[in-house]
PDB file of C-alpha atoms in Angstrom:
ATOM      1  CA  MET E   1      13.851 -15.681  10.758  1.00  0.00           C
ATOM      2  CA  SER E   2      10.195 -16.202   9.952  1.00  0.00           C
ATOM      3  CA  ILE E   3       8.727 -18.644   7.434  1.00  0.00           C
ATOM      4  CA  HIS E   4       8.736 -16.209   4.496  1.00  0.00           C
ATOM      5  CA  ILE E   5      11.303 -13.590   5.562  1.00  0.00           C
ATOM      6  CA  SER E   6      14.965 -14.489   6.047  1.00  0.00           C
ATOM      7  CA  ALA E   7      15.845 -11.445   8.182  1.00  0.00           C
ATOM      8  CA  LYS E   8      17.381 -11.890  11.595  1.00  0.00           C
ATOM      9  CA  PRO E   9      16.050 -10.033  14.650  1.00  0.00           C
ATOM     10  CA  GLY E  10      16.975  -6.372  14.394  1.00  0.00           C
ATOM     11  CA  ASP E  11      17.440  -6.393  10.610  1.00  0.00           C
ATOM     12  CA  ILE E  12      14.102  -4.680   9.977  1.00  0.00           C
ATOM     13  CA  ALA E  13      13.206  -1.173  11.161  1.00  0.00           C
ATOM     14  CA  ASP E  14      10.015  -0.542  13.123  1.00  0.00           C
ATOM     15  CA  LYS E  15       8.676   1.525  10.199  1.00  0.00           C
ATOM     16  CA  ILE E  16       8.316   0.192   6.670  1.00  0.00           C
ATOM     17  CA  LEU E  17       7.081   0.984   3.159  1.00  0.00           C
ATOM     18  CA  LEU E  18       5.247  -1.866   1.452  1.00  0.00           C
ATOM     19  CA  PRO E  19       5.053  -1.753  -2.342  1.00  0.00           C
ATOM     20  CA  GLY E  20       3.440  -4.739  -3.982  1.00  0.00           C
ATOM     21  CA  ASP E  21       6.193  -5.071  -6.574  1.00  0.00           C
ATOM     22  CA  PRO E  22       9.530  -6.294  -5.126  1.00  0.00           C
ATOM     23  CA  LEU E  23      11.367  -4.421  -7.886  1.00  0.00           C
ATOM     24  CA  ARG E  24       9.714  -1.234  -6.686  1.00  0.00           C
ATOM     25  CA  ALA E  25      11.119  -2.018  -3.223  1.00  0.00           C
ATOM     26  CA  LYS E  26      14.559  -2.321  -4.829  1.00  0.00           C
ATOM     27  CA  PHE E  27      14.015   0.989  -6.669  1.00  0.00           C
ATOM     28  CA  ILE E  28      13.059   2.769  -3.436  1.00  0.00           C
ATOM     29  CA  ALA E  29      16.075   1.363  -1.577  1.00  0.00           C
ATOM     30  CA  GLU E  30      18.479   2.375  -4.337  1.00  0.00           C
ATOM     31  CA  ASN E  31      17.063   5.848  -4.909  1.00  0.00           C
ATOM     32  CA  PHE E  32      15.863   7.037  -1.506  1.00  0.00           C
ATOM     33  CA  LEU E  33      17.675   5.155   1.263  1.00  0.00           C
ATOM     34  CA  GLU E  34      21.262   5.571   2.395  1.00  0.00           C
ATOM     35  CA  ASP E  35      23.389   2.526   3.246  1.00  0.00           C
ATOM     36  CA  ALA E  36      20.574   0.162   2.275  1.00  0.00           C
ATOM     37  CA  VAL E  37      21.159  -3.511   3.076  1.00  0.00           C
ATOM     38  CA  CYS E  38      19.063  -6.339   1.651  1.00  0.00           C
ATOM     39  CA  PHE E  39      17.469  -8.431   4.408  1.00  0.00           C
ATOM     40  CA  ASN E  40      15.272 -10.697   2.293  1.00  0.00           C
ATOM     41  CA  GLU E  41      15.461 -12.450  -1.063  1.00  0.00           C
ATOM     42  CA  VAL E  42      13.196 -15.407  -0.286  1.00  0.00           C
ATOM     43  CA  ARG E  43      10.861 -15.930  -3.278  1.00  0.00           C
ATOM     44  CA  ASN E  44      12.521 -12.815  -4.752  1.00  0.00           C
ATOM     45  CA  MET E  45      10.394 -10.691  -2.398  1.00  0.00           C
ATOM     46  CA  PHE E  46      13.139  -8.156  -1.825  1.00  0.00           C
ATOM     47  CA  GLY E  47      13.398  -6.269   1.454  1.00  0.00           C
ATOM     48  CA  TYR E  48      15.905  -3.587   2.480  1.00  0.00           C
ATOM     49  CA  THR E  49      16.766  -1.515   5.515  1.00  0.00           C
ATOM     50  CA  GLY E  50      18.611   1.799   5.335  1.00  0.00           C
ATOM     51  CA  THR E  51      18.253   5.357   6.539  1.00  0.00           C
ATOM     52  CA  TYR E  52      16.126   8.218   5.286  1.00  0.00           C
ATOM     53  CA  LYS E  53      17.023  11.673   6.618  1.00  0.00           C
ATOM     54  CA  GLY E  54      18.979   9.960   9.358  1.00  0.00           C
ATOM     55  CA  GLN E  55      16.192   7.667  10.485  1.00  0.00           C
ATOM     56  CA  ARG E  56      16.139   3.906  10.088  1.00  0.00           C
ATOM     57  CA  VAL E  57      13.494   2.784   7.588  1.00  0.00           C
ATOM     58  CA  SER E  58      12.752  -0.486   5.775  1.00  0.00           C
ATOM     59  CA  VAL E  59      11.023  -1.271   2.493  1.00  0.00           C
ATOM     60  CA  MET E  60       9.763  -4.634   1.294  1.00  0.00           C
ATOM     61  CA  GLY E  61       7.566  -6.028  -1.468  1.00  0.00           C
ATOM     62  CA  THR E  62       4.341  -7.809  -0.554  1.00  0.00           C
ATOM     63  CA  GLY E  63       3.208  -9.353  -3.824  1.00  0.00           C
ATOM     64  CA  MET E  64      -0.289  -8.914  -5.240  1.00  0.00           C
ATOM     65  CA  GLY E  65      -3.534  -9.562  -3.410  1.00  0.00           C
ATOM     66  CA  LEU E  66      -4.939  -9.691   0.094  1.00  0.00           C
ATOM     67  CA  PRO E  67      -3.568 -13.175   0.949  1.00  0.00           C
ATOM     68  CA  SER E  68      -0.024 -12.226  -0.069  1.00  0.00           C
ATOM     69  CA  ILE E  69       0.161  -8.957   1.868  1.00  0.00           C
ATOM     70  CA  SER E  70      -1.464 -10.713   4.839  1.00  0.00           C
ATOM     71  CA  ILE E  71       1.421 -13.188   5.039  1.00  0.00           C
ATOM     72  CA  TYR E  72       4.178 -10.573   4.926  1.00  0.00           C
ATOM     73  CA  ALA E  73       2.471  -7.946   7.086  1.00  0.00           C
ATOM     74  CA  ASN E  74       1.613 -10.545   9.716  1.00  0.00           C
ATOM     75  CA  GLU E  75       5.215 -11.722   9.984  1.00  0.00           C
ATOM     76  CA  LEU E  76       6.582  -8.173   9.952  1.00  0.00           C
ATOM     77  CA  ILE E  77       4.281  -7.170  12.800  1.00  0.00           C
ATOM     78  CA  THR E  78       4.311 -10.268  14.976  1.00  0.00           C
ATOM     79  CA  GLN E  79       7.888 -11.505  14.478  1.00  0.00           C
ATOM     80  CA  TYR E  80       9.872  -8.364  13.658  1.00  0.00           C
ATOM     81  CA  GLY E  81       8.080  -5.720  15.731  1.00  0.00           C
ATOM     82  CA  VAL E  82       7.110  -3.353  12.907  1.00  0.00           C
ATOM     83  CA  LYS E  83       4.819  -0.588  14.205  1.00  0.00           C
ATOM     84  CA  LYS E  84       4.195   1.648  11.169  1.00  0.00           C
ATOM     85  CA  LEU E  85       3.312   0.132   7.797  1.00  0.00           C
ATOM     86  CA  ILE E  86       2.538   2.175   4.702  1.00  0.00           C
ATOM     87  CA  ARG E  87       1.457   0.528   1.482  1.00  0.00           C
ATOM     88  CA  VAL E  88       2.717   2.415  -1.587  1.00  0.00           C
ATOM     89  CA  GLY E  89       1.199   0.978  -4.718  1.00  0.00           C
ATOM     90  CA  THR E  90      -0.918   1.519  -7.772  1.00  0.00           C
ATOM     91  CA  ALA E  91      -4.669   1.589  -8.189  1.00  0.00           C
ATOM     92  CA  GLY E  92      -7.257   1.966 -10.904  1.00  0.00           C
ATOM     93  CA  SER E  93      -9.549   4.975 -10.796  1.00  0.00           C
ATOM     94  CA  LEU E  94     -13.278   4.360 -10.457  1.00  0.00           C
ATOM     95  CA  ASN E  95     -14.186   8.037 -10.379  1.00  0.00           C
ATOM     96  CA  LYS E  96     -14.240  10.469 -13.289  1.00  0.00           C
ATOM     97  CA  ASP E  97     -12.594  13.161 -11.158  1.00  0.00           C
ATOM     98  CA  VAL E  98      -9.640  10.976 -10.104  1.00  0.00           C
ATOM     99  CA  HIS E  99      -6.982  10.882 -12.810  1.00  0.00           C
ATOM    100  CA  VAL E 100      -3.846   8.928 -13.666  1.00  0.00           C
ATOM    101  CA  ARG E 101      -0.728   9.936 -11.671  1.00  0.00           C
ATOM    102  CA  GLU E 102      -2.814  11.556  -8.925  1.00  0.00           C
ATOM    103  CA  LEU E 103      -2.594  10.265  -5.348  1.00  0.00           C
ATOM    104  CA  VAL E 104      -5.290   8.525  -3.352  1.00  0.00           C
ATOM    105  CA  LEU E 105      -4.951   8.193   0.413  1.00  0.00           C
ATOM    106  CA  ALA E 106      -7.157   5.299   1.456  1.00  0.00           C
ATOM    107  CA  GLN E 107      -9.176   6.523   4.401  1.00  0.00           C
ATOM    108  CA  ALA E 108     -11.063   3.216   4.366  1.00  0.00           C
ATOM    109  CA  ALA E 109     -11.122   0.068   2.263  1.00  0.00           C
ATOM    110  CA  ALA E 110     -14.236  -1.782   1.200  1.00  0.00           C
ATOM    111  CA  THR E 111     -13.625  -5.333   0.045  1.00  0.00           C
ATOM    112  CA  ASN E 112     -15.291  -8.213  -1.774  1.00  0.00           C
ATOM    113  CA  SER E 113     -12.949 -10.653  -0.017  1.00  0.00           C
ATOM    114  CA  ASN E 114     -13.988 -13.140   2.656  1.00  0.00           C
ATOM    115  CA  ILE E 115     -10.578 -12.919   4.307  1.00  0.00           C
ATOM    116  CA  ILE E 116     -11.989 -10.804   7.139  1.00  0.00           C
ATOM    117  CA  ARG E 117     -15.488 -12.315   7.245  1.00  0.00           C
ATOM    118  CA  ASN E 118     -13.838 -15.674   7.892  1.00  0.00           C
ATOM    119  CA  ASP E 119     -12.859 -14.263  11.297  1.00  0.00           C
ATOM    120  CA  TRP E 120     -16.059 -12.265  11.838  1.00  0.00           C
ATOM    121  CA  PRO E 121     -19.017 -14.073  10.249  1.00  0.00           C
ATOM    122  CA  GLY E 122     -22.120 -11.915  10.364  1.00  0.00           C
ATOM    123  CA  PHE E 123     -20.158  -8.668  10.704  1.00  0.00           C
ATOM    124  CA  ASP E 124     -18.784  -6.130   8.249  1.00  0.00           C
ATOM    125  CA  PHE E 125     -15.623  -5.152  10.099  1.00  0.00           C
ATOM    126  CA  PRO E 126     -14.587  -1.588   9.114  1.00  0.00           C
ATOM    127  CA  GLN E 127     -11.149  -1.462   7.510  1.00  0.00           C
ATOM    128  CA  ILE E 128      -9.868   2.055   8.218  1.00  0.00           C
ATOM    129  CA  ALA E 129      -6.510   3.822   8.094  1.00  0.00           C
ATOM    130  CA  ASP E 130      -4.643   5.129  11.097  1.00  0.00           C
ATOM    131  CA  PHE E 131      -5.784   8.743  11.381  1.00  0.00           C
ATOM    132  CA  GLU E 132      -2.416  10.096  12.531  1.00  0.00           C
ATOM    133  CA  LEU E 133      -0.673   8.686   9.446  1.00  0.00           C
ATOM    134  CA  LEU E 134      -3.543   9.724   7.163  1.00  0.00           C
ATOM    135  CA  ASP E 135      -3.588  13.297   8.427  1.00  0.00           C
ATOM    136  CA  LYS E 136       0.194  13.607   8.251  1.00  0.00           C
ATOM    137  CA  ALA E 137       0.381  12.160   4.728  1.00  0.00           C
ATOM    138  CA  TYR E 138      -2.365  14.474   3.494  1.00  0.00           C
ATOM    139  CA  HIS E 139      -0.611  17.612   4.708  1.00  0.00           C
ATOM    140  CA  ILE E 140       2.744  16.426   3.351  1.00  0.00           C
ATOM    141  CA  ALA E 141       1.220  15.720  -0.067  1.00  0.00           C
ATOM    142  CA  LYS E 142      -0.579  19.049  -0.177  1.00  0.00           C
ATOM    143  CA  GLY E 143       2.603  20.804   0.894  1.00  0.00           C
ATOM    144  CA  MET E 144       4.335  19.183  -2.078  1.00  0.00           C
ATOM    145  CA  GLY E 145       1.649  20.554  -4.380  1.00  0.00           C
ATOM    146  CA  LEU E 146       0.333  17.104  -5.315  1.00  0.00           C
ATOM    147  CA  THR E 147      -3.240  16.475  -6.410  1.00  0.00           C
ATOM    148  CA  THR E 148      -4.402  14.239  -3.585  1.00  0.00           C
ATOM    149  CA  HIS E 149      -7.734  12.539  -2.936  1.00  0.00           C
ATOM    150  CA  VAL E 150      -8.722  11.222   0.491  1.00  0.00           C
ATOM    151  CA  GLY E 151     -11.507   8.662   0.604  1.00  0.00           C
ATOM    152  CA  ASN E 152     -12.549   5.071   0.165  1.00  0.00           C
ATOM    153  CA  VAL E 153     -10.977   2.429  -2.042  1.00  0.00           C
ATOM    154  CA  LEU E 154     -12.079  -1.060  -3.018  1.00  0.00           C
ATOM    155  CA  SER E 155      -9.687  -3.882  -2.147  1.00  0.00           C
ATOM    156  CA  SER E 156     -10.651  -6.556  -4.642  1.00  0.00           C
ATOM    157  CA  ASP E 157      -9.895 -10.270  -4.465  1.00  0.00           C
ATOM    158  CA  VAL E 158      -9.686 -10.477  -8.255  1.00  0.00           C
ATOM    159  CA  PHE E 159      -7.977  -8.428 -10.960  1.00  0.00           C
ATOM    160  CA  TYR E 160      -9.908  -9.740 -13.965  1.00  0.00           C
ATOM    161  CA  SER E 161     -13.477  -9.371 -12.754  1.00  0.00           C
ATOM    162  CA  LYS E 162     -16.896  -9.822 -14.325  1.00  0.00           C
ATOM    163  CA  HIS E 163     -18.155  -7.079 -12.056  1.00  0.00           C
ATOM    164  CA  GLY E 164     -16.565  -4.017 -13.640  1.00  0.00           C
ATOM    165  CA  GLN E 165     -19.907  -2.241 -13.866  1.00  0.00           C
ATOM    166  CA  THR E 166     -20.508  -2.810 -10.154  1.00  0.00           C
ATOM    167  CA  HIS E 167     -17.108  -1.294  -9.433  1.00  0.00           C
ATOM    168  CA  LEU E 168     -18.059   1.770 -11.502  1.00  0.00           C
ATOM    169  CA  GLU E 169     -21.265   2.109  -9.511  1.00  0.00           C
ATOM    170  CA  LEU E 170     -19.133   2.179  -6.353  1.00  0.00           C
ATOM    171  CA  GLY E 171     -17.118   4.941  -8.012  1.00  0.00           C
ATOM    172  CA  LYS E 172     -20.262   7.050  -8.149  1.00  0.00           C
ATOM    173  CA  MET E 173     -20.472   6.634  -4.353  1.00  0.00           C
ATOM    174  CA  ASN E 174     -16.987   8.118  -3.845  1.00  0.00           C
ATOM    175  CA  VAL E 175     -15.075   4.862  -3.815  1.00  0.00           C
ATOM    176  CA  TYR E 176     -12.179   6.463  -5.628  1.00  0.00           C
ATOM    177  CA  ALA E 177     -10.135   3.507  -6.798  1.00  0.00           C
ATOM    178  CA  VAL E 178      -9.752  -0.257  -6.895  1.00  0.00           C
ATOM    179  CA  GLU E 179      -6.636  -2.066  -5.643  1.00  0.00           C
ATOM    180  CA  MET E 180      -5.908  -5.398  -3.979  1.00  0.00           C
ATOM    181  CA  GLU E 181      -4.205  -5.009  -0.581  1.00  0.00           C
ATOM    182  CA  ALA E 182      -5.302  -2.166   1.723  1.00  0.00           C
ATOM    183  CA  ALA E 183      -8.214  -3.901   3.480  1.00  0.00           C
ATOM    184  CA  ALA E 184      -6.038  -6.785   4.647  1.00  0.00           C
ATOM    185  CA  LEU E 185      -3.311  -4.426   5.863  1.00  0.00           C
ATOM    186  CA  TYR E 186      -5.815  -2.319   7.797  1.00  0.00           C
ATOM    187  CA  TYR E 187      -7.365  -5.420   9.348  1.00  0.00           C
ATOM    188  CA  LEU E 188      -4.015  -6.732  10.551  1.00  0.00           C
ATOM    189  CA  ALA E 189      -3.136  -3.307  11.951  1.00  0.00           C
ATOM    190  CA  ALA E 190      -6.392  -3.296  13.923  1.00  0.00           C
ATOM    191  CA  GLN E 191      -5.736  -6.839  15.170  1.00  0.00           C
ATOM    192  CA  HIS E 192      -2.272  -6.032  16.453  1.00  0.00           C
ATOM    193  CA  GLY E 193      -2.606  -2.398  17.516  1.00  0.00           C
ATOM    194  CA  VAL E 194      -0.176  -0.907  14.992  1.00  0.00           C
ATOM    195  CA  GLN E 195      -0.461   1.928  12.469  1.00  0.00           C
ATOM    196  CA  ALA E 196      -1.191   1.425   8.772  1.00  0.00           C
ATOM    197  CA  LEU E 197      -1.962   3.548   5.733  1.00  0.00           C
ATOM    198  CA  GLY E 198      -2.383   3.011   2.014  1.00  0.00           C
ATOM    199  CA  ILE E 199      -0.983   5.583  -0.414  1.00  0.00           C
ATOM    200  CA  MET E 200      -1.802   4.796  -4.018  1.00  0.00           C
ATOM    201  CA  THR E 201      -0.895   6.346  -7.331  1.00  0.00           C
ATOM    202  CA  ILE E 202      -3.550   6.035 -10.016  1.00  0.00           C
ATOM    203  CA  SER E 203      -1.930   3.995 -12.803  1.00  0.00           C
ATOM    204  CA  ASP E 204      -4.998   3.366 -14.938  1.00  0.00           C
ATOM    205  CA  SER E 205      -8.628   4.363 -15.115  1.00  0.00           C
ATOM    206  CA  LEU E 206     -11.787   2.362 -15.608  1.00  0.00           C
ATOM    207  CA  VAL E 207     -13.602   5.575 -16.556  1.00  0.00           C
ATOM    208  CA  ASN E 208     -10.842   7.278 -18.571  1.00  0.00           C
ATOM    209  CA  PRO E 209      -8.920   4.341 -20.157  1.00  0.00           C
ATOM    210  CA  GLU E 210      -6.995   6.614 -22.512  1.00  0.00           C
ATOM    211  CA  GLU E 211      -4.986   7.789 -19.482  1.00  0.00           C
ATOM    212  CA  ASP E 212      -3.437   4.365 -18.703  1.00  0.00           C
ATOM    213  CA  THR E 213       0.310   3.973 -18.037  1.00  0.00           C
ATOM    214  CA  THR E 214       2.772   1.280 -19.096  1.00  0.00           C
ATOM    215  CA  ALA E 215       4.085  -1.585 -16.946  1.00  0.00           C
ATOM    216  CA  GLU E 216       7.579  -0.040 -16.958  1.00  0.00           C
ATOM    217  CA  GLU E 217       6.220   3.301 -15.749  1.00  0.00           C
ATOM    218  CA  ARG E 218       4.387   1.555 -12.915  1.00  0.00           C
ATOM    219  CA  GLN E 219       7.567  -0.208 -11.792  1.00  0.00           C
ATOM    220  CA  ASN E 220      10.084   2.635 -12.025  1.00  0.00           C
ATOM    221  CA  THR E 221       8.207   5.902 -11.619  1.00  0.00           C
ATOM    222  CA  PHE E 222       5.431   7.164  -9.356  1.00  0.00           C
ATOM    223  CA  THR E 223       8.054   8.589  -7.035  1.00  0.00           C
ATOM    224  CA  ASP E 224       5.688  11.142  -5.455  1.00  0.00           C
ATOM    225  CA  MET E 225       3.932   8.499  -3.364  1.00  0.00           C
ATOM    226  CA  MET E 226       7.310   7.125  -2.292  1.00  0.00           C
ATOM    227  CA  LYS E 227       8.407  10.547  -1.025  1.00  0.00           C
ATOM    228  CA  VAL E 228       5.089  11.103   0.754  1.00  0.00           C
ATOM    229  CA  GLY E 229       5.305   7.645   2.346  1.00  0.00           C
ATOM    230  CA  LEU E 230       8.853   8.122   3.586  1.00  0.00           C
ATOM    231  CA  GLU E 231       8.140  11.608   4.962  1.00  0.00           C
ATOM    232  CA  THR E 232       5.074  10.230   6.734  1.00  0.00           C
ATOM    233  CA  LEU E 233       7.019   7.378   8.327  1.00  0.00           C
ATOM    234  CA  ILE E 234       9.747   9.457   9.908  1.00  0.00           C
ATOM    235  CA  ASP E 235       9.362  11.477  13.113  1.00  0.00           C
TER     236      ASP E 235
END
């Protein structure tokens, strides 16, 4: 087992969904996977492995923020051999044309974090999705009839920020949404030569606040992104 994951070798599939909320991981396991077995309860960061359409798939929470997902994704990749990682989470719209309950596929992730600059001072390393996963997810989502936006997101280090207006200015430059994990996941994928993608459901809007959803809805619904993520993971 690793420091933060109690799974034994072989307990985790080589493809995984990564919601931020561990209870969303539990929801996915109970509603989409067959024969799901819990492989991690350390810090209540639940992880499960089961099958989806006959293929072995895992799901595990990552917590909130770039540091948290960096810990779990690093251990999943380097100590458990995970090759495909798809974040399924929520995001806040920064663009007037991107509405609550619509999907955003993060083609790239800007960030205000120093987590990557610490490794590459003087460089702005581009955090980009794996194109194969991005292309596949887009066509799956469109085939399901889902309103889907492909473009940039902002991975922010802070949730309560004094820079809301700056974020809205980014929205005018087609940064569709703000979230807190994708840039770190994409950076780790680039470091270790694996595939990663962020699929987000818009849960609230900085430009259309009347569209916001409740905490319970965010935990237990938004199943479209889960279906798209699972279909994208399998061969």
